[in-house]
PDB file of C-alpha atoms in Angstrom:
ATOM      1  CA  MET A  90      -7.466  25.565  30.101  1.00  0.00           C
ATOM      2  CA  THR A  91      -3.799  24.569  29.814  1.00  0.00           C
ATOM      3  CA  ARG A  92      -1.520  27.401  29.903  1.00  0.00           C
ATOM      4  CA  ALA A  93       1.759  26.126  27.888  1.00  0.00           C
ATOM      5  CA  LEU A  94       4.796  27.820  26.278  1.00  0.00           C
ATOM      6  CA  ALA A  95       5.428  26.477  22.995  1.00  0.00           C
ATOM      7  CA  ILE A  96       9.219  26.732  22.096  1.00  0.00           C
ATOM      8  CA  VAL A  97       9.995  26.575  18.425  1.00  0.00           C
ATOM      9  CA  GLU A  98      13.855  26.717  17.509  1.00  0.00           C
ATOM     10  CA  ASN A  99      13.582  25.603  13.827  1.00  0.00           C
ATOM     11  CA  GLY A 100      10.970  26.851  11.563  1.00  0.00           C
ATOM     12  CA  HIS A 101      12.356  25.563   8.520  1.00  0.00           C
ATOM     13  CA  ARG A 102      11.598  21.593   8.366  1.00  0.00           C
ATOM     14  CA  GLY A 103      10.665  19.883   5.247  1.00  0.00           C
ATOM     15  CA  ALA A 104       9.240  22.640   2.852  1.00  0.00           C
ATOM     16  CA  VAL A 105       8.250  20.358   0.384  1.00  0.00           C
ATOM     17  CA  GLU A 106       7.060  17.822   2.576  1.00  0.00           C
ATOM     18  CA  THR A 107       5.151  19.594   4.928  1.00  0.00           C
ATOM     19  CA  GLN A 108       3.705  22.572   2.608  1.00  0.00           C
ATOM     20  CA  PHE A 109       1.301  23.803   4.948  1.00  0.00           C
ATOM     21  CA  ALA A 110       1.416  21.196   7.807  1.00  0.00           C
ATOM     22  CA  ASP A 111       4.453  22.681   9.230  1.00  0.00           C
ATOM     23  CA  VAL A 112       5.154  23.520  13.007  1.00  0.00           C
ATOM     24  CA  PHE A 113       2.966  26.614  13.163  1.00  0.00           C
ATOM     25  CA  TYR A 114       0.187  24.522  11.905  1.00  0.00           C
ATOM     26  CA  LEU A 115       0.696  22.134  14.746  1.00  0.00           C
ATOM     27  CA  VAL A 116       1.118  25.157  16.963  1.00  0.00           C
ATOM     28  CA  ARG A 117      -2.581  26.570  15.817  1.00  0.00           C
ATOM     29  CA  GLU A 118      -3.819  23.165  16.152  1.00  0.00           C
ATOM     30  CA  LEU A 119      -2.713  22.937  19.743  1.00  0.00           C
ATOM     31  CA  ASN A 120      -3.913  26.191  20.640  1.00  0.00           C
ATOM     32  CA  ARG A 121      -7.153  25.438  19.317  1.00  0.00           C
ATOM     33  CA  GLN A 122      -7.459  22.459  21.169  1.00  0.00           C
ATOM     34  CA  LEU A 123      -6.098  23.128  24.412  1.00  0.00           C
ATOM     35  CA  GLY A 124      -6.342  26.905  25.242  1.00  0.00           C
ATOM     36  CA  GLN A 125      -3.931  29.354  25.556  1.00  0.00           C
ATOM     37  CA  LEU A 126      -0.441  28.867  24.182  1.00  0.00           C
ATOM     38  CA  ASP A 127       2.262  31.365  24.226  1.00  0.00           C
ATOM     39  CA  VAL A 128       4.938  31.090  21.467  1.00  0.00           C
ATOM     40  CA  LEU A 129       8.487  31.615  21.812  1.00  0.00           C
ATOM     41  CA  LEU A 130      10.974  31.687  18.719  1.00  0.00           C
ATOM     42  CA  ARG A 131      14.571  31.015  19.700  1.00  0.00           C
ATOM     43  CA  GLY A 132      17.881  29.800  17.750  1.00  0.00           C
ATOM     44  CA  ALA A 133      17.412  29.743  14.138  1.00  0.00           C
ATOM     45  CA  ALA A 134      13.567  29.999  14.191  1.00  0.00           C
ATOM     46  CA  VAL A 135      13.768  33.820  15.291  1.00  0.00           C
ATOM     47  CA  VAL A 136      14.109  34.463  11.648  1.00  0.00           C
ATOM     48  CA  CYS A 137      10.471  33.149  11.252  1.00  0.00           C
ATOM     49  CA  ALA A 138       9.377  36.600  12.714  1.00  0.00           C
ATOM     50  CA  LEU A 139      10.860  38.794  10.244  1.00  0.00           C
ATOM     51  CA  ARG A 140       8.916  40.182   7.699  1.00  0.00           C
ATOM     52  CA  PRO A 141      10.224  39.987   3.976  1.00  0.00           C
ATOM     53  CA  PRO A 142      13.022  42.179   3.225  1.00  0.00           C
ATOM     54  CA  GLU A 143      10.875  44.024   0.248  1.00  0.00           C
ATOM     55  CA  ALA A 144       7.982  44.829   2.716  1.00  0.00           C
ATOM     56  CA  HIS A 145      10.544  47.228   4.448  1.00  0.00           C
ATOM     57  CA  GLY A 146      12.735  48.246   2.090  1.00  0.00           C
ATOM     58  CA  GLY A 147      15.993  45.937   2.647  1.00  0.00           C
ATOM     59  CA  GLY A 148      18.871  46.769   4.624  1.00  0.00           C
ATOM     60  CA  ASP A 149      22.402  45.501   5.504  1.00  0.00           C
ATOM     61  CA  GLY A 150      23.630  42.701   7.785  1.00  0.00           C
ATOM     62  CA  PRO A 151      22.788  38.911   8.063  1.00  0.00           C
ATOM     63  CA  GLY A 152      19.257  39.397   9.110  1.00  0.00           C
ATOM     64  CA  ALA A 153      18.483  41.367   5.931  1.00  0.00           C
ATOM     65  CA  GLY A 154      18.787  38.401   3.599  1.00  0.00           C
ATOM     66  CA  PRO A 155      15.676  37.531   1.644  1.00  0.00           C
ATOM     67  CA  THR A 156      12.785  35.127   3.073  1.00  0.00           C
ATOM     68  CA  PRO A 157      12.368  31.427   1.303  1.00  0.00           C
ATOM     69  CA  ALA A 158      10.006  31.581  -1.293  1.00  0.00           C
ATOM     70  CA  SER A 159       6.684  30.396  -0.569  1.00  0.00           C
ATOM     71  CA  ARG A 160       6.242  28.293  -3.762  1.00  0.00           C
ATOM     72  CA  LEU A 161       8.424  25.793  -5.755  1.00  0.00           C
ATOM     73  CA  ALA A 162       8.263  25.636  -9.487  1.00  0.00           C
ATOM     74  CA  LEU A 163       9.356  22.126 -10.569  1.00  0.00           C
ATOM     75  CA  GLY A 164       8.901  21.405 -14.239  1.00  0.00           C
ATOM     76  CA  SER A 165       5.363  22.410 -15.099  1.00  0.00           C
ATOM     77  CA  GLY A 166       4.142  22.366 -11.671  1.00  0.00           C
ATOM     78  CA  VAL A 167       4.094  24.432  -8.897  1.00  0.00           C
ATOM     79  CA  ILE A 168       4.190  23.398  -5.216  1.00  0.00           C
ATOM     80  CA  PRO A 169       2.963  25.373  -2.222  1.00  0.00           C
ATOM     81  CA  LEU A 170       5.453  25.928   0.392  1.00  0.00           C
ATOM     82  CA  PRO A 171       5.080  27.169   4.048  1.00  0.00           C
ATOM     83  CA  ASP A 172       5.246  30.643   4.439  1.00  0.00           C
ATOM     84  CA  VAL A 173       6.450  30.853   7.928  1.00  0.00           C
ATOM     85  CA  ALA A 174       6.153  34.825   8.300  1.00  0.00           C
ATOM     86  CA  ALA A 175       2.257  34.684   7.388  1.00  0.00           C
ATOM     87  CA  SER A 176       1.997  31.933   9.892  1.00  0.00           C
ATOM     88  CA  VAL A 177       3.700  34.002  12.752  1.00  0.00           C
ATOM     89  CA  GLU A 178       0.880  36.537  11.956  1.00  0.00           C
ATOM     90  CA  ASP A 179      -1.827  33.817  12.126  1.00  0.00           C
ATOM     91  CA  LEU A 180      -0.530  32.779  15.435  1.00  0.00           C
ATOM     92  CA  LEU A 181      -0.939  36.476  16.592  1.00  0.00           C
ATOM     93  CA  GLY A 182      -4.530  36.613  14.999  1.00  0.00           C
ATOM     94  CA  ASP A 183      -5.558  33.667  16.821  1.00  0.00           C
ATOM     95  CA  GLY A 184      -4.545  35.522  20.019  1.00  0.00           C
ATOM     96  CA  MET A 185      -1.191  33.600  21.114  1.00  0.00           C
ATOM     97  CA  ALA A 186       1.446  35.740  22.165  1.00  0.00           C
ATOM     98  CA  VAL A 187       4.522  35.399  20.326  1.00  0.00           C
ATOM     99  CA  ALA A 188       7.914  36.583  21.439  1.00  0.00           C
ATOM    100  CA  VAL A 189      11.406  35.946  20.133  1.00  0.00           C
ATOM    101  CA  ASP A 190      14.490  35.565  22.150  1.00  0.00           C
ATOM    102  CA  ARG A 191      16.474  38.863  22.481  1.00  0.00           C
ATOM    103  CA  GLU A 192      20.072  37.393  22.167  1.00  0.00           C
ATOM    104  CA  ASP A 193      19.119  35.300  19.225  1.00  0.00           C
ATOM    105  CA  LEU A 194      17.693  37.972  17.422  1.00  0.00           C
ATOM    106  CA  ALA A 195      20.804  40.407  18.013  1.00  0.00           C
ATOM    107  CA  ALA A 196      22.945  37.571  16.822  1.00  0.00           C
ATOM    108  CA  ILE A 197      21.527  37.900  13.087  1.00  0.00           C
ATOM    109  CA  ALA A 198      21.356  41.639  13.243  1.00  0.00           C
ATOM    110  CA  VAL A 199      18.214  42.225  11.951  1.00  0.00           C
ATOM    111  CA  PRO A 200      17.673  45.864  10.641  1.00  0.00           C
ATOM    112  CA  ALA A 201      15.125  47.837  12.401  1.00  0.00           C
ATOM    113  CA  GLY A 202      11.502  47.331  11.347  1.00  0.00           C
ATOM    114  CA  ARG A 203      11.815  44.039   9.994  1.00  0.00           C
ATOM    115  CA  LEU A 204      10.188  42.471  13.268  1.00  0.00           C
ATOM    116  CA  ILE A 205       6.558  41.643  12.678  1.00  0.00           C
ATOM    117  CA  SER A 206       4.440  43.825  14.768  1.00  0.00           C
ATOM    118  CA  GLY A 207       2.912  42.301  17.612  1.00  0.00           C
ATOM    119  CA  VAL A 208       5.781  40.132  18.369  1.00  0.00           C
ATOM    120  CA  ALA A 209       7.473  40.966  21.654  1.00  0.00           C
ATOM    121  CA  VAL A 210      11.411  40.653  22.053  1.00  0.00           C
ATOM    122  CA  THR A 211      11.941  39.121  25.466  1.00  0.00           C
ATOM    123  CA  ARG A 212      14.767  37.115  27.619  1.00  0.00           C
ATOM    124  CA  GLY A 213      14.243  33.586  26.503  1.00  0.00           C
ATOM    125  CA  ASP A 214      15.660  32.125  29.830  1.00  0.00           C
ATOM    126  CA  PRO A 215      13.902  29.241  31.650  1.00  0.00           C
ATOM    127  CA  ALA A 216      13.137  31.511  34.735  1.00  0.00           C
ATOM    128  CA  ARG A 217       9.760  31.852  32.772  1.00  0.00           C
ATOM    129  CA  TRP A 218       8.954  28.418  32.599  1.00  0.00           C
ATOM    130  CA  LEU A 219       7.649  28.353  36.056  1.00  0.00           C
ATOM    131  CA  ASP A 220       4.787  30.645  34.788  1.00  0.00           C
ATOM    132  CA  TYR A 221       3.309  27.335  32.939  1.00  0.00           C
ATOM    133  CA  ASP A 222       1.890  24.147  33.336  1.00  0.00           C
ATOM    134  CA  GLY A 223       3.861  23.094  30.560  1.00  0.00           C
ATOM    135  CA  VAL A 224       6.766  23.924  28.202  1.00  0.00           C
ATOM    136  CA  TRP A 225       6.840  22.057  24.737  1.00  0.00           C
ATOM    137  CA  PHE A 226       9.718  22.145  22.432  1.00  0.00           C
ATOM    138  CA  LEU A 227       8.247  21.916  18.883  1.00  0.00           C
TER     139      LEU A 227
ATOM    140  CA  MET B 115       7.599  -8.578  -0.895  1.00  0.00           C
ATOM    141  CA  THR B 116       5.779  -6.195  -2.991  1.00  0.00           C
ATOM    142  CA  ALA B 117       8.793  -4.231  -3.354  1.00  0.00           C
ATOM    143  CA  ARG B 118      10.531  -6.890  -5.102  1.00  0.00           C
ATOM    144  CA  THR B 119       7.631  -7.099  -7.812  1.00  0.00           C
ATOM    145  CA  THR B 120       6.941  -3.399  -8.346  1.00  0.00           C
ATOM    146  CA  ALA B 121      10.197  -1.903  -9.082  1.00  0.00           C
ATOM    147  CA  GLY B 122      11.065  -0.884 -12.698  1.00  0.00           C
ATOM    148  CA  THR B 123      13.794  -3.513 -12.711  1.00  0.00           C
ATOM    149  CA  THR B 124      14.763  -6.116 -10.274  1.00  0.00           C
ATOM    150  CA  THR B 125      18.219  -7.283  -9.575  1.00  0.00           C
ATOM    151  CA  ARG B 126      18.934 -10.724  -8.580  1.00  0.00           C
ATOM    152  CA  ALA B 127      22.004 -12.492  -6.855  1.00  0.00           C
ATOM    153  CA  GLY B 128      24.435 -12.596  -9.444  1.00  0.00           C
ATOM    154  CA  ALA B 129      22.571 -10.708 -12.215  1.00  0.00           C
ATOM    155  CA  ARG B 130      23.506  -6.870 -11.734  1.00  0.00           C
ATOM    156  CA  ALA B 131      20.991  -4.795 -13.371  1.00  0.00           C
ATOM    157  CA  LYS B 132      22.499  -2.031 -15.881  1.00  0.00           C
ATOM    158  CA  VAL B 133      23.018   1.443 -14.449  1.00  0.00           C
ATOM    159  CA  GLU B 134      23.025   4.217 -16.488  1.00  0.00           C
ATOM    160  CA  LYS B 135      25.812   6.933 -16.732  1.00  0.00           C
ATOM    161  CA  THR B 136      25.425  10.115 -14.812  1.00  0.00           C
ATOM    162  CA  ASP B 137      27.096  13.398 -14.107  1.00  0.00           C
ATOM    163  CA  ILE B 138      25.976  13.432 -10.434  1.00  0.00           C
ATOM    164  CA  LEU B 139      24.488  11.046  -8.036  1.00  0.00           C
ATOM    165  CA  PHE B 140      22.672  12.472  -5.091  1.00  0.00           C
ATOM    166  CA  ALA B 141      22.815   9.812  -2.120  1.00  0.00           C
ATOM    167  CA  VAL B 142      20.194  10.997   0.035  1.00  0.00           C
ATOM    168  CA  MET B 143      20.760   9.313   3.405  1.00  0.00           C
ATOM    169  CA  GLY B 144      18.969  12.214   5.836  1.00  0.00           C
ATOM    170  CA  ALA B 145      15.136  11.675   6.772  1.00  0.00           C
ATOM    171  CA  PRO B 146      12.692  13.709   4.942  1.00  0.00           C
ATOM    172  CA  HIS B 147      10.628  16.525   7.392  1.00  0.00           C
ATOM    173  CA  ALA B 148      13.818  16.922   9.575  1.00  0.00           C
ATOM    174  CA  SER B 149      15.226  19.815   7.724  1.00  0.00           C
ATOM    175  CA  ASP B 150      14.715  21.545   4.211  1.00  0.00           C
ATOM    176  CA  GLN B 151      17.176  18.491   2.431  1.00  0.00           C
ATOM    177  CA  THR B 152      14.414  17.239   0.198  1.00  0.00           C
ATOM    178  CA  THR B 153      13.575  20.899  -1.074  1.00  0.00           C
ATOM    179  CA  THR B 154      17.166  21.502  -1.573  1.00  0.00           C
ATOM    180  CA  LEU B 155      17.483  17.983  -3.507  1.00  0.00           C
ATOM    181  CA  LEU B 156      14.511  18.691  -5.919  1.00  0.00           C
ATOM    182  CA  ARG B 157      15.913  22.262  -6.488  1.00  0.00           C
ATOM    183  CA  LEU B 158      19.347  20.248  -7.453  1.00  0.00           C
ATOM    184  CA  ILE B 159      17.825  18.101  -9.604  1.00  0.00           C
ATOM    185  CA  GLN B 160      16.192  20.651 -11.663  1.00  0.00           C
ATOM    186  CA  ALA B 161      18.606  22.683 -12.066  1.00  0.00           C
ATOM    187  CA  THR B 162      21.436  19.857 -12.933  1.00  0.00           C
ATOM    188  CA  SER B 163      18.583  18.709 -15.517  1.00  0.00           C
ATOM    189  CA  ASP B 164      17.700  21.822 -17.263  1.00  0.00           C
ATOM    190  CA  ALA B 165      21.723  22.704 -17.679  1.00  0.00           C
ATOM    191  CA  GLY B 166      21.823  19.361 -19.641  1.00  0.00           C
ATOM    192  CA  GLY B 167      23.095  17.247 -16.881  1.00  0.00           C
ATOM    193  CA  ARG B 168      22.471  13.403 -16.189  1.00  0.00           C
ATOM    194  CA  VAL B 169      21.019  12.957 -12.806  1.00  0.00           C
ATOM    195  CA  GLY B 170      20.866   9.843 -10.465  1.00  0.00           C
ATOM    196  CA  VAL B 171      19.053   9.642  -6.988  1.00  0.00           C
ATOM    197  CA  TRP B 172      19.812   6.941  -4.582  1.00  0.00           C
ATOM    198  CA  THR B 173      17.597   6.821  -1.333  1.00  0.00           C
ATOM    199  CA  CYS B 174      18.628   5.359   1.814  1.00  0.00           C
ATOM    200  CA  GLY B 175      17.100   5.360   5.448  1.00  0.00           C
ATOM    201  CA  TYR B 176      13.638   7.542   5.949  1.00  0.00           C
ATOM    202  CA  ALA B 177      14.411   9.111   2.588  1.00  0.00           C
ATOM    203  CA  THR B 178      12.767   5.810   0.978  1.00  0.00           C
ATOM    204  CA  MET B 179       9.737   6.718   2.157  1.00  0.00           C
ATOM    205  CA  LEU B 180       9.562  10.179  -0.468  1.00  0.00           C
ATOM    206  CA  THR B 181       8.737   7.661  -2.994  1.00  0.00           C
ATOM    207  CA  GLN B 182       6.312   5.188  -1.324  1.00  0.00           C
ATOM    208  CA  ALA B 183       3.253   4.432  -3.225  1.00  0.00           C
ATOM    209  CA  SER B 184       0.842   4.220  -0.028  1.00  0.00           C
ATOM    210  CA  LEU B 185       1.287   8.002   0.085  1.00  0.00           C
ATOM    211  CA  GLY B 186      -0.980   8.511  -2.966  1.00  0.00           C
ATOM    212  CA  GLU B 187      -1.291  11.505  -4.865  1.00  0.00           C
ATOM    213  CA  THR B 188      -1.940  14.146  -2.466  1.00  0.00           C
ATOM    214  CA  LYS B 189      -1.180  14.890   1.100  1.00  0.00           C
ATOM    215  CA  PRO B 190      -4.167  14.860   4.008  1.00  0.00           C
ATOM    216  CA  ARG B 191      -6.285  17.588   3.640  1.00  0.00           C
ATOM    217  CA  ASN B 192      -5.629  20.899   4.916  1.00  0.00           C
ATOM    218  CA  VAL B 193      -8.438  21.780   7.619  1.00  0.00           C
ATOM    219  CA  LEU B 194      -7.504  25.484   7.052  1.00  0.00           C
ATOM    220  CA  ASP B 195      -7.702  25.130   3.121  1.00  0.00           C
ATOM    221  CA  TRP B 196     -10.066  22.455   2.356  1.00  0.00           C
ATOM    222  CA  ARG B 197     -10.044  22.857  -1.352  1.00  0.00           C
ATOM    223  CA  GLY B 198      -6.254  23.587  -1.623  1.00  0.00           C
ATOM    224  CA  HIS B 199      -4.271  21.082  -3.603  1.00  0.00           C
ATOM    225  CA  TYR B 200      -1.047  19.608  -1.835  1.00  0.00           C
ATOM    226  CA  PRO B 201       0.865  16.838  -3.541  1.00  0.00           C
ATOM    227  CA  SER B 202       2.259  13.951  -1.911  1.00  0.00           C
ATOM    228  CA  THR B 203       6.215  13.678  -2.294  1.00  0.00           C
ATOM    229  CA  ALA B 204       5.485  10.556  -3.909  1.00  0.00           C
ATOM    230  CA  ALA B 205       3.360  12.617  -6.842  1.00  0.00           C
ATOM    231  CA  ILE B 206       5.960  15.271  -6.914  1.00  0.00           C
ATOM    232  CA  ILE B 207       8.839  12.963  -7.676  1.00  0.00           C
ATOM    233  CA  GLY B 208       6.885  10.942  -9.907  1.00  0.00           C
ATOM    234  CA  GLY B 209       6.099  14.014 -11.904  1.00  0.00           C
ATOM    235  CA  LEU B 210       9.556  15.229 -11.988  1.00  0.00           C
ATOM    236  CA  LEU B 211      10.639  11.410 -13.121  1.00  0.00           C
ATOM    237  CA  ALA B 212       7.766  11.586 -15.903  1.00  0.00           C
ATOM    238  CA  GLU B 213       9.093  15.055 -17.231  1.00  0.00           C
ATOM    239  CA  HIS B 214      12.755  14.128 -16.802  1.00  0.00           C
ATOM    240  CA  GLY B 215      12.798  10.535 -17.293  1.00  0.00           C
ATOM    241  CA  GLU B 216      15.596  10.314 -19.706  1.00  0.00           C
ATOM    242  CA  SER B 217      18.011  12.373 -17.632  1.00  0.00           C
ATOM    243  CA  VAL B 218      16.696  11.861 -14.228  1.00  0.00           C
ATOM    244  CA  HIS B 219      17.130   8.091 -12.548  1.00  0.00           C
ATOM    245  CA  TRP B 220      15.625   7.484  -9.037  1.00  0.00           C
ATOM    246  CA  SER B 221      16.680   4.356  -7.264  1.00  0.00           C
ATOM    247  CA  ALA B 222      15.746   3.147  -3.596  1.00  0.00           C
ATOM    248  CA  CYS B 223      17.513   0.940  -1.179  1.00  0.00           C
ATOM    249  CA  ARG B 224      15.578  -1.929  -0.708  1.00  0.00           C
ATOM    250  CA  PHE B 225      16.957  -2.700   2.744  1.00  0.00           C
ATOM    251  CA  CYS B 226      16.483   0.423   4.178  1.00  0.00           C
ATOM    252  CA  GLY B 227      12.860   0.754   2.780  1.00  0.00           C
ATOM    253  CA  GLU B 228      12.002  -2.563   3.814  1.00  0.00           C
ATOM    254  CA  GLU B 229      13.223  -2.011   7.373  1.00  0.00           C
ATOM    255  CA  ARG B 230      11.094   1.253   7.416  1.00  0.00           C
ATOM    256  CA  GLY B 231       7.868  -0.468   5.930  1.00  0.00           C
ATOM    257  CA  VAL B 232       8.146   0.680   2.521  1.00  0.00           C
ATOM    258  CA  THR B 233       6.827  -1.905   0.721  1.00  0.00           C
ATOM    259  CA  GLU B 234       6.046  -0.710  -2.693  1.00  0.00           C
ATOM    260  CA  HIS B 235       7.396   2.365  -4.396  1.00  0.00           C
ATOM    261  CA  ILE B 236       5.835   4.586  -7.264  1.00  0.00           C
ATOM    262  CA  PRO B 237       6.521   2.583 -10.748  1.00  0.00           C
ATOM    263  CA  ALA B 238       9.019   5.255 -12.032  1.00  0.00           C
ATOM    264  CA  VAL B 239      11.630   4.109  -9.049  1.00  0.00           C
ATOM    265  CA  ARG B 240      13.601   1.301  -8.999  1.00  0.00           C
ATOM    266  CA  VAL B 241      14.621  -0.833  -5.931  1.00  0.00           C
ATOM    267  CA  ARG B 242      17.847  -1.661  -5.681  1.00  0.00           C
ATOM    268  CA  ALA B 243      19.769  -4.187  -3.446  1.00  0.00           C
ATOM    269  CA  PRO B 244      22.271  -2.168  -1.028  1.00  0.00           C
ATOM    270  CA  PHE B 245      25.301  -3.971  -2.466  1.00  0.00           C
ATOM    271  CA  ALA B 246      24.474  -2.270  -5.928  1.00  0.00           C
ATOM    272  CA  PHE B 247      25.194   1.186  -4.534  1.00  0.00           C
ATOM    273  CA  ALA B 248      28.827   1.233  -5.421  1.00  0.00           C
ATOM    274  CA  ASP B 249      27.791   0.395  -9.180  1.00  0.00           C
ATOM    275  CA  HIS B 250      25.624   3.738  -8.952  1.00  0.00           C
ATOM    276  CA  VAL B 251      28.682   5.776  -7.492  1.00  0.00           C
ATOM    277  CA  ARG B 252      31.083   4.427 -10.492  1.00  0.00           C
ATOM    278  CA  ALA B 253      28.447   5.037 -12.950  1.00  0.00           C
ATOM    279  CA  ALA B 254      28.619   8.751 -11.725  1.00  0.00           C
ATOM    280  CA  THR B 255      31.218  11.504 -12.503  1.00  0.00           C
ATOM    281  CA  LYS B 256      30.519  13.162  -8.923  1.00  0.00           C
ATOM    282  CA  THR B 257      28.406  11.740  -5.853  1.00  0.00           C
ATOM    283  CA  MET B 258      27.074  14.078  -3.141  1.00  0.00           C
ATOM    284  CA  PHE B 259      25.734  12.789  -0.131  1.00  0.00           C
ATOM    285  CA  LEU B 260      22.854  14.678   1.609  1.00  0.00           C
ATOM    286  CA  GLY B 261      22.224  14.288   5.367  1.00  0.00           C
ATOM    287  CA  VAL B 262      23.161  11.018   7.091  1.00  0.00           C
ATOM    288  CA  ILE B 263      21.103   7.864   8.161  1.00  0.00           C
TER     289      ILE B 263
END
């Protein structure tokens, strides 16, 4: 079994293009094929581990803003878009350890209770990379 | 090349095709999938069109791939949602142009497309020579660039 750390720095890439096949879809498939994957969200991707503001009653600060819609109404059609918060919960449901970088999370001033339960807050420094067979930037 | 014969209009050397007047031209240079640029583009098109504006779109670089005919109607199947319906970008844009055909015009750069293997676009998209770009800019009141090649 390969033990690898998947690092995601941007969880919002091509919503209309990917619809479902976004970076977290890839993470789930890699985990299914190869074994135990740990996931670290850092940089802008820390927002992927936040519950929608309506789920906790809102709040103040940059991290209190709305999450992107998971559907796009375009003309008479509706296009499904990735729901990154649901995807992060799926990663946890698959048994993966999901963490966010402590400093990057602090930088966006997230209100208490906004982080999806089960997501760890860690120091995302490279010292941890030695614990893994591979470190993959996805 | 197929692209030269399947476009709605074909420009030939010395014969410039007519370019519709538009209120805004979106010059889409950045690649799909790398950011949410395409989502933004579609929202802007719809908002402008709903407000009664006339829209031109010109794609260059990898953005020409958004409307390639080989994408078909749907994305590959989602193995986690076998019955889900996920339209291709070609189908999404084709639907948009079918609904807003009078006010939205979509052109793709021939050079950029052929350089990247886009040999055939959906019928509603016009393939234009790179040197026709200035005509589209002049025909628009404002031009907005999205991304870089």
